[in-house]
Tab-separated table of C-alpha atoms in Angstrom:
chain	number	residue	atom	x	y	z
A	1	ALA	CA	-84.491	-19.106	98.963
A	2	ALA	CA	-81.756	-17.153	100.730
A	3	ALA	CA	-81.467	-14.273	103.161
A	4	LYS	CA	-78.484	-12.493	104.693
A	5	SER	CA	-77.785	-10.651	107.914
A	6	LYS	CA	-75.020	-8.534	109.428
A	7	ASP	CA	-76.254	-8.852	113.015
A	8	LEU	CA	-78.209	-12.156	113.216
A	9	MET	CA	-81.324	-10.125	114.004
A	10	SER	CA	-82.495	-8.388	110.822
A	11	TRP	CA	-82.471	-10.317	107.567
A	12	ASP	CA	-82.573	-9.153	103.948
A	13	MET	CA	-84.102	-11.471	101.372
A	14	VAL	CA	-81.714	-12.382	98.549
A	15	ALA	CA	-83.978	-14.716	96.597
A	16	SER	CA	-87.142	-16.762	96.957
A	17	GLY	CA	-89.106	-19.178	94.799
A	18	VAL	CA	-88.389	-21.866	92.202
A	19	THR	CA	-89.106	-19.458	89.366
A	20	THR	CA	-87.290	-18.071	86.339
A	21	GLY	CA	-85.230	-15.033	87.303
A	22	ASN	CA	-84.283	-16.229	90.777
A	23	PRO	CA	-80.750	-14.776	91.153
A	24	LEU	CA	-79.427	-17.942	92.841
A	25	ILE	CA	-80.204	-20.168	89.830
A	26	PRO	CA	-81.764	-17.836	87.219
A	27	ASN	CA	-83.151	-20.560	84.927
A	28	VAL	CA	-83.834	-22.928	87.830
A	29	THR	CA	-86.728	-24.917	86.324
A	30	GLU	CA	-84.602	-25.727	83.238
A	31	GLU	CA	-81.288	-26.026	85.068
A	32	LEU	CA	-82.682	-28.465	87.654
A	33	LYS	CA	-85.270	-30.055	85.360
A	34	GLU	CA	-84.015	-33.613	85.942
A	35	THR	CA	-84.170	-33.187	89.734
A	36	LEU	CA	-87.674	-31.688	89.723
A	37	GLU	CA	-88.961	-34.361	87.338
A	38	TRP	CA	-87.492	-37.200	89.395
A	39	ALA	CA	-88.981	-35.803	92.615
A	40	GLN	CA	-92.272	-35.039	90.845
A	41	SER	CA	-92.131	-31.626	92.489
A	42	ASP	CA	-92.044	-27.941	91.622
A	43	THR	CA	-90.275	-26.929	94.849
A	44	LEU	CA	-86.822	-27.390	96.377
A	45	TRP	CA	-86.056	-28.340	99.969
A	46	ALA	CA	-83.409	-27.266	102.471
A	47	ALA	CA	-80.196	-26.558	100.562
A	48	ASP	CA	-76.703	-26.256	102.023
A	49	VAL	CA	-73.762	-24.176	100.783
A	50	ILE	CA	-70.049	-24.628	101.506
A	51	GLN	CA	-66.928	-22.954	100.110
A	52	LEU	CA	-64.211	-25.383	99.003
A	53	ALA	CA	-60.462	-24.891	98.468
A	54	ASP	CA	-60.931	-23.560	94.912
A	55	GLY	CA	-62.790	-20.558	96.381
A	56	LYS	CA	-66.059	-21.518	94.720
A	57	PHE	CA	-69.359	-22.038	96.504
A	58	TYR	CA	-71.022	-25.448	96.288
A	59	MET	CA	-74.785	-25.601	96.787
A	60	TYR	CA	-76.207	-28.998	97.707
A	61	TYR	CA	-79.775	-28.653	96.454
A	62	ASN	CA	-82.503	-31.267	96.901
A	63	ALA	CA	-86.110	-31.893	95.945
A	64	CYS	CA	-88.633	-34.340	97.398
A	65	LYS	CA	-92.090	-35.506	96.375
A	66	GLY	CA	-93.176	-34.954	99.970
A	67	ASP	CA	-95.658	-37.774	100.523
A	68	SER	CA	-92.898	-40.279	99.787
A	69	PRO	CA	-89.076	-40.279	99.940
A	70	ARG	CA	-88.757	-39.963	96.162
A	71	SER	CA	-85.977	-37.374	96.157
A	72	ALA	CA	-82.906	-36.221	94.278
A	73	MET	CA	-79.867	-34.288	95.483
A	74	GLY	CA	-77.311	-32.500	93.339
A	75	ILE	CA	-74.613	-29.841	93.354
A	76	ALA	CA	-74.612	-26.402	91.737
A	77	VAL	CA	-71.474	-24.222	91.775
A	78	ALA	CA	-70.983	-20.435	91.823
A	79	ASP	CA	-68.127	-17.948	92.073
A	80	GLN	CA	-70.111	-15.799	94.538
A	81	ILE	CA	-72.236	-17.009	97.422
A	82	GLU	CA	-75.310	-15.185	96.091
A	83	GLY	CA	-74.968	-16.871	92.696
A	84	PRO	CA	-75.588	-17.430	89.932
A	85	TYR	CA	-75.114	-21.176	90.486
A	86	LYS	CA	-74.551	-23.622	87.611
A	87	ASP	CA	-75.703	-27.214	87.963
A	88	THR	CA	-73.112	-30.009	87.926
A	89	GLY	CA	-75.659	-32.805	88.174
A	90	ILE	CA	-77.446	-35.164	90.563
A	91	ILE	CA	-75.313	-37.070	93.103
A	92	LEU	CA	-77.965	-39.175	94.902
A	93	LYS	CA	-81.522	-40.425	94.355
A	94	SER	CA	-84.009	-42.150	96.639
A	95	GLY	CA	-87.549	-43.537	96.494
A	96	MET	CA	-87.033	-45.834	93.478
A	97	TRP	CA	-89.698	-48.340	94.570
A	98	ASP	CA	-88.951	-51.980	93.664
A	99	GLU	CA	-85.804	-50.872	91.828
A	100	ILE	CA	-82.080	-51.070	92.509
A	101	SER	CA	-80.997	-48.160	94.717
A	102	GLU	CA	-77.660	-46.364	95.204
A	103	ASP	CA	-76.143	-49.233	97.220
A	104	GLY	CA	-77.018	-51.947	94.711
A	105	THR	CA	-80.006	-53.350	96.640
A	106	ILE	CA	-83.755	-52.861	96.117
A	107	TYR	CA	-84.855	-49.549	97.667
A	108	ASP	CA	-86.445	-50.023	101.094
A	109	ALA	CA	-87.726	-46.823	102.714
A	110	THR	CA	-87.499	-48.339	106.210
A	111	LYS	CA	-83.737	-48.855	105.765
A	112	HIS	CA	-82.572	-46.553	102.979
A	113	PRO	CA	-82.460	-42.760	103.420
A	114	ASN	CA	-84.515	-39.970	101.953
A	115	VAL	CA	-81.785	-37.956	100.194
A	116	VAL	CA	-82.684	-34.493	101.564
A	117	ASP	CA	-81.480	-32.097	104.287
A	118	PRO	CA	-77.738	-32.130	103.501
A	119	ASP	CA	-75.077	-30.564	105.709
A	120	VAL	CA	-71.550	-30.587	104.278
A	121	PHE	CA	-68.655	-29.932	106.647
A	122	PHE	CA	-64.924	-30.371	107.202
A	123	ASP	CA	-63.761	-32.426	110.171
A	124	LYS	CA	-60.824	-31.432	112.387
A	125	ASN	CA	-58.414	-33.288	110.061
A	126	GLY	CA	-59.622	-31.541	106.908
A	127	LYS	CA	-61.751	-34.399	105.567
A	128	LEU	CA	-65.000	-33.388	103.864
A	129	TRP	CA	-68.248	-35.093	104.890
A	130	MET	CA	-71.963	-34.831	104.191
A	131	VAL	CA	-74.564	-35.783	106.782
A	132	TYR	CA	-78.144	-35.955	105.486
A	133	GLY	CA	-81.544	-37.637	105.766
A	134	SER	CA	-85.137	-37.211	106.876
A	135	TYR	CA	-87.540	-39.829	108.270
A	136	SER	CA	-87.404	-43.067	106.142
A	137	GLY	CA	-84.220	-45.077	106.811
A	138	GLY	CA	-82.639	-42.463	109.037
A	139	ILE	CA	-79.649	-40.115	109.126
A	140	PHE	CA	-76.623	-41.088	107.016
A	141	ILE	CA	-73.089	-39.762	106.505
A	142	MET	CA	-70.797	-39.948	103.463
A	143	GLU	CA	-67.188	-38.954	102.914
A	144	MET	CA	-66.862	-36.416	100.095
A	145	ASP	CA	-64.134	-35.455	97.632
A	146	PRO	CA	-62.791	-32.055	98.792
A	147	LYS	CA	-61.886	-31.122	95.191
A	148	THR	CA	-65.191	-31.908	93.461
A	149	GLY	CA	-67.540	-31.805	96.439
A	150	LYS	CA	-69.031	-35.117	95.261
A	151	PRO	CA	-69.220	-38.376	97.224
A	152	LEU	CA	-66.128	-40.561	97.129
A	153	PRO	CA	-66.971	-43.656	95.027
A	154	GLY	CA	-68.197	-46.977	96.342
A	155	GLN	CA	-70.183	-45.752	99.379
A	156	GLY	CA	-73.741	-46.307	98.204
A	157	TYR	CA	-75.752	-44.165	100.597
A	158	GLY	CA	-72.888	-44.027	103.118
A	159	LYS	CA	-73.042	-45.050	106.766
A	160	LYS	CA	-76.211	-44.929	108.839
A	161	LEU	CA	-75.839	-42.971	112.096
A	162	LEU	CA	-79.334	-43.332	113.594
A	163	GLY	CA	-83.043	-43.544	112.778
A	164	GLY	CA	-85.037	-45.853	110.536
A	165	ASN	CA	-88.493	-47.415	110.131
A	166	HIS	CA	-89.821	-43.947	109.201
A	167	SER	CA	-88.958	-42.429	112.597
A	168	ARG	CA	-89.465	-38.674	112.514
A	169	ILE	CA	-85.845	-37.519	112.754
A	170	GLU	CA	-84.447	-35.045	110.219
A	171	GLY	CA	-82.452	-31.877	109.551
A	172	PRO	CA	-79.002	-33.122	110.702
A	173	TYR	CA	-76.295	-30.523	111.301
A	174	MET	CA	-72.751	-31.244	112.491
A	175	LEU	CA	-70.346	-28.946	114.343
A	176	TYR	CA	-67.001	-29.828	115.902
A	177	ASN	CA	-66.044	-28.150	119.172
A	178	PRO	CA	-62.262	-27.922	119.741
A	179	ALA	CA	-62.692	-27.171	123.457
A	180	THR	CA	-64.457	-30.494	124.152
A	181	ASP	CA	-63.049	-32.433	121.150
A	182	TYR	CA	-66.545	-33.691	120.300
A	183	TYR	CA	-68.570	-33.630	117.103
A	184	TYR	CA	-72.091	-32.466	117.956
A	185	LEU	CA	-74.879	-33.737	115.711
A	186	TYR	CA	-77.984	-31.560	115.939
A	187	LEU	CA	-81.315	-33.094	114.902
A	188	SER	CA	-85.007	-32.268	114.714
A	189	TYR	CA	-87.567	-34.755	116.030
A	190	GLY	CA	-91.280	-34.743	115.194
A	191	GLY	CA	-93.166	-32.828	112.502
A	192	LEU	CA	-92.461	-29.226	111.564
A	193	ASP	CA	-96.074	-27.992	111.428
A	194	ALA	CA	-97.703	-26.272	114.396
A	195	VAL	CA	-99.154	-29.539	115.755
A	196	GLY	CA	-96.133	-31.695	114.895
A	197	GLY	CA	-94.211	-31.320	118.147
A	198	TYR	CA	-90.990	-30.382	116.330
A	199	ASN	CA	-88.084	-30.092	118.742
A	200	MET	CA	-84.286	-29.784	118.550
A	201	ARG	CA	-81.958	-32.408	119.989
A	202	VAL	CA	-78.222	-33.060	120.030
A	203	VAL	CA	-75.942	-36.091	120.363
A	204	ARG	CA	-72.150	-36.261	120.276
A	205	SER	CA	-69.215	-38.418	119.191
A	206	LYS	CA	-65.424	-38.310	119.089
A	207	ASN	CA	-65.674	-39.137	115.350
A	208	PRO	CA	-67.714	-37.473	112.601
A	209	ASP	CA	-69.095	-40.855	111.498
A	210	GLY	CA	-69.979	-41.986	115.012
A	211	PRO	CA	-70.984	-43.799	117.055
A	212	PHE	CA	-73.035	-40.983	118.613
A	213	TYR	CA	-74.274	-40.971	122.198
A	214	ASP	CA	-76.725	-38.907	124.214
A	215	ALA	CA	-76.222	-37.596	127.765
A	216	GLU	CA	-77.307	-40.917	129.301
A	217	GLY	CA	-74.713	-42.771	127.214
A	218	ASN	CA	-77.256	-44.377	124.888
A	219	ASP	CA	-75.720	-45.515	121.585
A	220	MET	CA	-77.882	-43.790	118.951
A	221	THR	CA	-77.078	-46.367	116.243
A	222	GLU	CA	-80.178	-48.455	116.963
A	223	VAL	CA	-82.554	-45.609	117.836
A	224	LYS	CA	-85.444	-46.005	115.389
A	225	ALA	CA	-89.212	-46.418	115.269
A	226	ASP	CA	-90.851	-49.691	116.290
A	227	PRO	CA	-91.998	-51.374	113.036
A	228	SER	CA	-94.915	-53.031	114.850
A	229	LEU	CA	-96.417	-49.643	115.682
A	230	PRO	CA	-98.177	-47.206	113.299
A	231	LEU	CA	-96.095	-45.217	110.797
A	232	PHE	CA	-94.125	-42.242	112.204
A	233	ASP	CA	-94.160	-43.680	115.724
A	234	ASP	CA	-92.653	-41.050	118.070
A	235	ARG	CA	-92.815	-42.980	121.342
A	236	SER	CA	-89.886	-45.223	120.336
A	237	ILE	CA	-87.499	-42.330	119.777
A	238	GLU	CA	-88.501	-39.634	122.269
A	239	PRO	CA	-86.408	-40.999	125.211
A	240	TYR	CA	-83.184	-40.558	123.196
A	241	GLY	CA	-81.051	-37.519	122.450
A	242	VAL	CA	-80.507	-34.351	124.461
A	243	LYS	CA	-83.563	-32.135	123.975
A	244	LEU	CA	-82.460	-28.514	123.629
A	245	MET	CA	-85.813	-26.899	122.978
A	246	GLY	CA	-89.432	-27.725	122.173
A	247	ASN	CA	-92.738	-25.838	122.405
A	248	TYR	CA	-92.683	-23.269	125.202
A	249	LEU	CA	-94.306	-20.079	126.448
A	250	PHE	CA	-92.984	-17.635	129.025
A	251	LYS	CA	-96.443	-16.507	130.119
A	252	ARG	CA	-97.143	-12.849	130.698
A	253	LEU	CA	-98.236	-12.545	134.327
A	254	ILE	CA	-100.247	-9.859	136.105
A	255	GLY	CA	-97.951	-6.896	136.714
A	256	ASP	CA	-95.563	-7.835	133.896
A	257	PRO	CA	-94.816	-5.062	131.410
A	258	GLY	CA	-95.641	-5.536	127.748
A	259	THR	CA	-98.721	-6.780	125.928
A	260	GLY	CA	-99.925	-10.092	124.552
A	261	ILE	CA	-99.602	-13.593	125.961
A	262	GLY	CA	-95.820	-13.642	126.449
A	263	THR	CA	-92.811	-14.992	124.572
A	264	GLY	CA	-92.649	-18.491	123.140
A	265	ALA	CA	-92.114	-20.850	120.237
A	266	VAL	CA	-94.026	-23.669	118.573
A	267	SER	CA	-92.253	-26.433	116.647
A	268	PRO	CA	-88.785	-24.822	116.701
A	269	GLY	CA	-86.343	-26.796	114.600
A	270	HIS	CA	-84.305	-27.649	111.507
A	271	ASN	CA	-81.398	-25.763	112.957
A	272	SER	CA	-77.865	-24.939	112.012
A	273	VAL	CA	-75.210	-23.772	114.463
A	274	TYR	CA	-72.798	-20.905	113.817
A	275	TYR	CA	-69.505	-20.518	115.645
A	276	ASP	CA	-68.113	-16.986	115.455
A	277	GLU	CA	-64.317	-17.252	115.552
A	278	GLN	CA	-63.830	-13.575	116.344
A	279	SER	CA	-65.945	-13.528	119.493
A	280	GLY	CA	-65.791	-17.222	120.412
A	281	ARG	CA	-69.576	-17.313	120.680
A	282	THR	CA	-71.924	-19.951	119.283
A	283	PHE	CA	-75.414	-19.363	117.908
A	284	LEU	CA	-78.356	-21.671	117.266
A	285	ILE	CA	-80.236	-20.681	114.082
A	286	PHE	CA	-83.620	-22.286	113.378
A	287	HIS	CA	-87.147	-21.716	112.129
A	288	SER	CA	-90.140	-21.594	114.413
A	289	ARG	CA	-93.896	-21.197	114.599
A	290	PHE	CA	-95.396	-19.307	117.551
A	291	PRO	CA	-98.293	-19.620	120.026
A	292	GLN	CA	-101.635	-18.515	118.529
A	293	ARG	CA	-100.058	-17.737	115.104
A	294	GLY	CA	-100.826	-20.933	113.188
A	295	GLU	CA	-98.335	-21.970	110.514
A	296	GLU	CA	-96.667	-18.557	110.176
A	297	HIS	CA	-92.953	-19.063	110.775
A	298	GLU	CA	-89.800	-16.987	111.105
A	299	ILE	CA	-86.061	-17.358	111.704
A	300	ARG	CA	-84.857	-17.221	115.280
A	301	VAL	CA	-81.332	-17.059	116.708
A	302	HIS	CA	-80.477	-18.028	120.296
A	303	GLU	CA	-77.002	-18.042	121.783
A	304	LEU	CA	-75.605	-21.439	122.796
A	305	TYR	CA	-73.423	-22.079	125.833
A	306	MET	CA	-71.555	-25.196	126.949
A	307	ASN	CA	-72.431	-26.633	130.350
A	308	GLN	CA	-70.045	-28.273	132.833
A	309	ASP	CA	-70.511	-31.706	131.255
A	310	GLY	CA	-69.705	-30.537	127.741
A	311	TRP	CA	-73.286	-30.340	126.426
A	312	PRO	CA	-74.726	-27.286	124.668
A	313	VAL	CA	-77.578	-25.389	126.328
A	314	SER	CA	-79.658	-22.723	124.603
A	315	ALA	CA	-80.320	-19.229	125.889
A	316	PRO	CA	-84.017	-18.864	126.788
A	317	TYR	CA	-84.532	-15.642	124.821
A	318	ARG	CA	-83.517	-14.844	121.260
A	319	TYR	CA	-80.221	-13.086	120.607
A	320	ALA	CA	-80.721	-9.312	120.803
A	321	GLY	CA	-77.260	-7.996	119.935
A	322	GLU	CA	-75.734	-8.425	123.374
A	323	GLU	CA	-72.075	-7.425	123.197
A	324	ALA	CA	-69.280	-9.945	123.233
A	325	LYS	CA	-67.413	-9.227	126.444
A	326	GLU	CA	-65.924	-11.136	129.318
A	327	PRO	CA	-68.861	-11.926	131.609
A	328	LYS	CA	-68.646	-10.463	135.091
A	329	LYS	CA	-69.009	-12.824	138.019
A	330	ILE	CA	-72.654	-13.249	138.944
A	331	THR	CA	-73.375	-13.493	142.668
A	332	PRO	CA	-76.384	-14.976	144.491
A	333	ASN	CA	-77.467	-11.405	145.265
A	334	ASP	CA	-77.455	-10.598	141.539
A	335	ALA	CA	-79.453	-13.685	140.629
A	336	ALA	CA	-81.950	-14.224	143.449
A	337	GLY	CA	-85.587	-13.432	142.766
A	338	ASP	CA	-88.859	-14.606	141.238
A	339	TYR	CA	-88.491	-16.588	138.008
A	340	LYS	CA	-90.643	-18.108	135.327
A	341	LEU	CA	-89.553	-21.742	134.873
A	342	ILE	CA	-89.849	-23.749	131.647
A	343	GLN	CA	-89.361	-27.532	131.843
A	344	HIS	CA	-88.886	-28.842	128.300
A	345	GLY	CA	-89.183	-32.555	129.122
A	346	LYS	CA	-88.405	-35.321	126.621
A	347	ASP	CA	-91.746	-35.697	124.832
A	348	ILE	CA	-92.623	-35.110	121.173
A	349	SER	CA	-95.945	-33.326	121.531
A	350	SER	CA	-98.001	-30.365	120.337
A	351	VAL	CA	-98.451	-29.336	123.986
A	352	ILE	CA	-96.874	-25.952	124.765
A	353	LYS	CA	-94.837	-26.051	127.985
A	354	GLU	CA	-96.003	-22.963	129.884
A	355	SER	CA	-93.879	-21.270	132.509
A	356	VAL	CA	-94.559	-21.787	136.198
A	357	PRO	CA	-93.390	-19.527	139.059
A	358	ILE	CA	-90.423	-20.367	141.282
A	359	GLU	CA	-88.214	-18.292	143.565
A	360	LEU	CA	-84.433	-18.529	143.822
A	361	HIS	CA	-83.619	-17.455	147.373
A	362	LYS	CA	-80.313	-15.845	148.363
A	363	ASN	CA	-79.698	-18.707	150.801
A	364	GLY	CA	-79.607	-21.219	147.926
A	365	LYS	CA	-83.122	-22.602	148.255
A	366	VAL	CA	-85.696	-22.919	145.458
A	367	THR	CA	-89.397	-22.731	146.274
A	368	GLY	CA	-92.604	-22.551	144.290
A	369	ALA	CA	-93.853	-24.816	141.494
A	370	ALA	CA	-90.558	-26.720	141.772
A	371	GLU	CA	-88.521	-27.029	144.955
A	372	GLY	CA	-84.878	-27.688	145.699
A	373	ALA	CA	-81.599	-25.772	145.692
A	374	TRP	CA	-79.320	-23.705	143.474
A	375	LYS	CA	-75.733	-22.520	143.510
A	376	ILE	CA	-73.395	-20.517	141.288
A	377	SER	CA	-69.915	-21.730	140.354
A	378	GLY	CA	-67.269	-19.720	138.515
A	379	LYS	CA	-68.415	-16.578	136.730
A	380	ARG	CA	-71.749	-17.799	135.454
A	381	GLY	CA	-72.030	-21.557	135.977
A	382	VAL	CA	-75.159	-22.703	137.785
A	383	THR	CA	-76.362	-25.994	139.260
A	384	LEU	CA	-80.017	-26.404	140.178
A	385	THR	CA	-81.720	-29.283	141.932
A	386	LEU	CA	-85.427	-29.200	141.145
A	387	ASP	CA	-87.740	-31.823	142.646
A	388	GLY	CA	-84.777	-34.142	143.142
A	389	LYS	CA	-83.246	-33.817	139.656
A	390	SER	CA	-79.939	-31.999	139.082
A	391	TYR	CA	-79.357	-29.591	136.182
A	392	LYS	CA	-76.084	-27.966	135.121
A	393	GLY	CA	-75.822	-24.848	132.993
A	394	VAL	CA	-75.342	-21.116	132.763
A	395	ILE	CA	-76.894	-18.075	134.432
A	396	THR	CA	-76.615	-14.808	132.505
A	397	PRO	CA	-78.514	-11.570	131.779
A	398	GLN	CA	-80.572	-11.431	128.571
A	399	TRP	CA	-82.894	-9.031	126.820
A	400	ASP	CA	-86.530	-9.764	127.658
A	401	PRO	CA	-88.549	-8.767	124.555
A	402	GLU	CA	-91.767	-8.360	126.574
A	403	ALA	CA	-90.328	-6.340	129.455
A	404	LYS	CA	-87.967	-4.527	127.047
A	405	ARG	CA	-85.108	-4.676	129.516
A	406	GLN	CA	-82.358	-7.022	130.623
A	407	VAL	CA	-83.347	-9.744	133.068
A	408	MET	CA	-81.418	-12.588	134.647
A	409	THR	CA	-81.955	-15.959	132.934
A	410	PHE	CA	-80.688	-19.499	133.370
A	411	THR	CA	-80.459	-22.485	131.055
A	412	ALA	CA	-79.446	-25.917	132.308
A	413	LEU	CA	-79.484	-29.588	131.406
A	414	SER	CA	-80.044	-32.761	133.434
A	415	ALA	CA	-78.006	-35.963	133.203
A	416	ASP	CA	-80.848	-37.584	131.257
A	417	GLY	CA	-80.887	-34.815	128.661
A	418	THR	CA	-83.837	-32.613	129.622
A	419	ALA	CA	-83.547	-28.831	129.627
A	420	VAL	CA	-84.892	-26.236	132.030
A	421	TRP	CA	-84.985	-22.475	131.490
A	422	GLY	CA	-85.661	-19.615	133.850
A	423	ALA	CA	-86.302	-15.916	133.312
A	424	ARG	CA	-86.634	-13.466	136.177
A	425	GLN	CA	-89.855	-11.496	136.365
């Protein structure tokens, strides 16, 4: 499937469905027959497309059985991004039980990857890489040939970055930031369904192939599920990684404009990140379910900012076409008032974090459901101390979809990698 947008708000469907006549790969069931047969599937999973030096577009497609990591990944090439793509063959397989795998050893799903969820990217030196993986043996990275788009020989499955023992970590996406000189690896923890507790996290490294660390300085290399606990154990992994966003609801309060229960998300995840060179802005793009809407899901885009410690923080509300312009200095008078506070925590849970009321006073105090202090630095930097914990981030106006007007918001991160959001009533 594919969709396109000119404004990151409205999307036009280009193609959908593994069926004959799909404009991306018109004879897809024949063209990718070997992949679908290996994966024992009639669907494809999250593909990735990159343009290489020859001007052509390389689609890294993948299929998975679903109840096991029996998967195949290949490359199809097109002259135009919307296709048609022509298959060049499978590059990796997984799930070959009791058989020799890609690295020459017997396949072991606790150690070897599930070959899905690719993200192919160039590093700052022009090298081409692919980061991939879901559950199973974890997240892996391989160096790729920039001419063919295929893995350089002799790597097996590549290098493991984190995960293993079927820990629920997937959807890796890498983006280098020249301002901080870090590679940021975005991940999704948990399960993507409405009760799966899906949430987005980020870790960073000075090198594309690691080692990666979280905000507390934990080396992510050994972060994996405890093999002595039941399959898909979340408790082992939830303390690690900077949690950008999980389930939340800005509750509609008495006197608020609008209708319904408020604005929120359930199981937001499997994100990519887009840096717009023209404006210098960064956007988080992901899929999400929503409170009281079951498994129905849609694309959402939130702007990302960098906090004072060089960690990304997500805008509380979705991007609504706010103009790219130099932000004016925000003063305590501009920002003081009654806010709805979301505390995202570190857990992997189906619980929806509902907003609680706090007040930011002009004198720098915070009262209400959380107490402490706040101060503005620079044009829109903010530091909050809430119940003894310090958070650093950004304070900026945003469009409130319920109130249908701009309101002041803040987004900030603690030293242990937990996010808080605020939106003024």
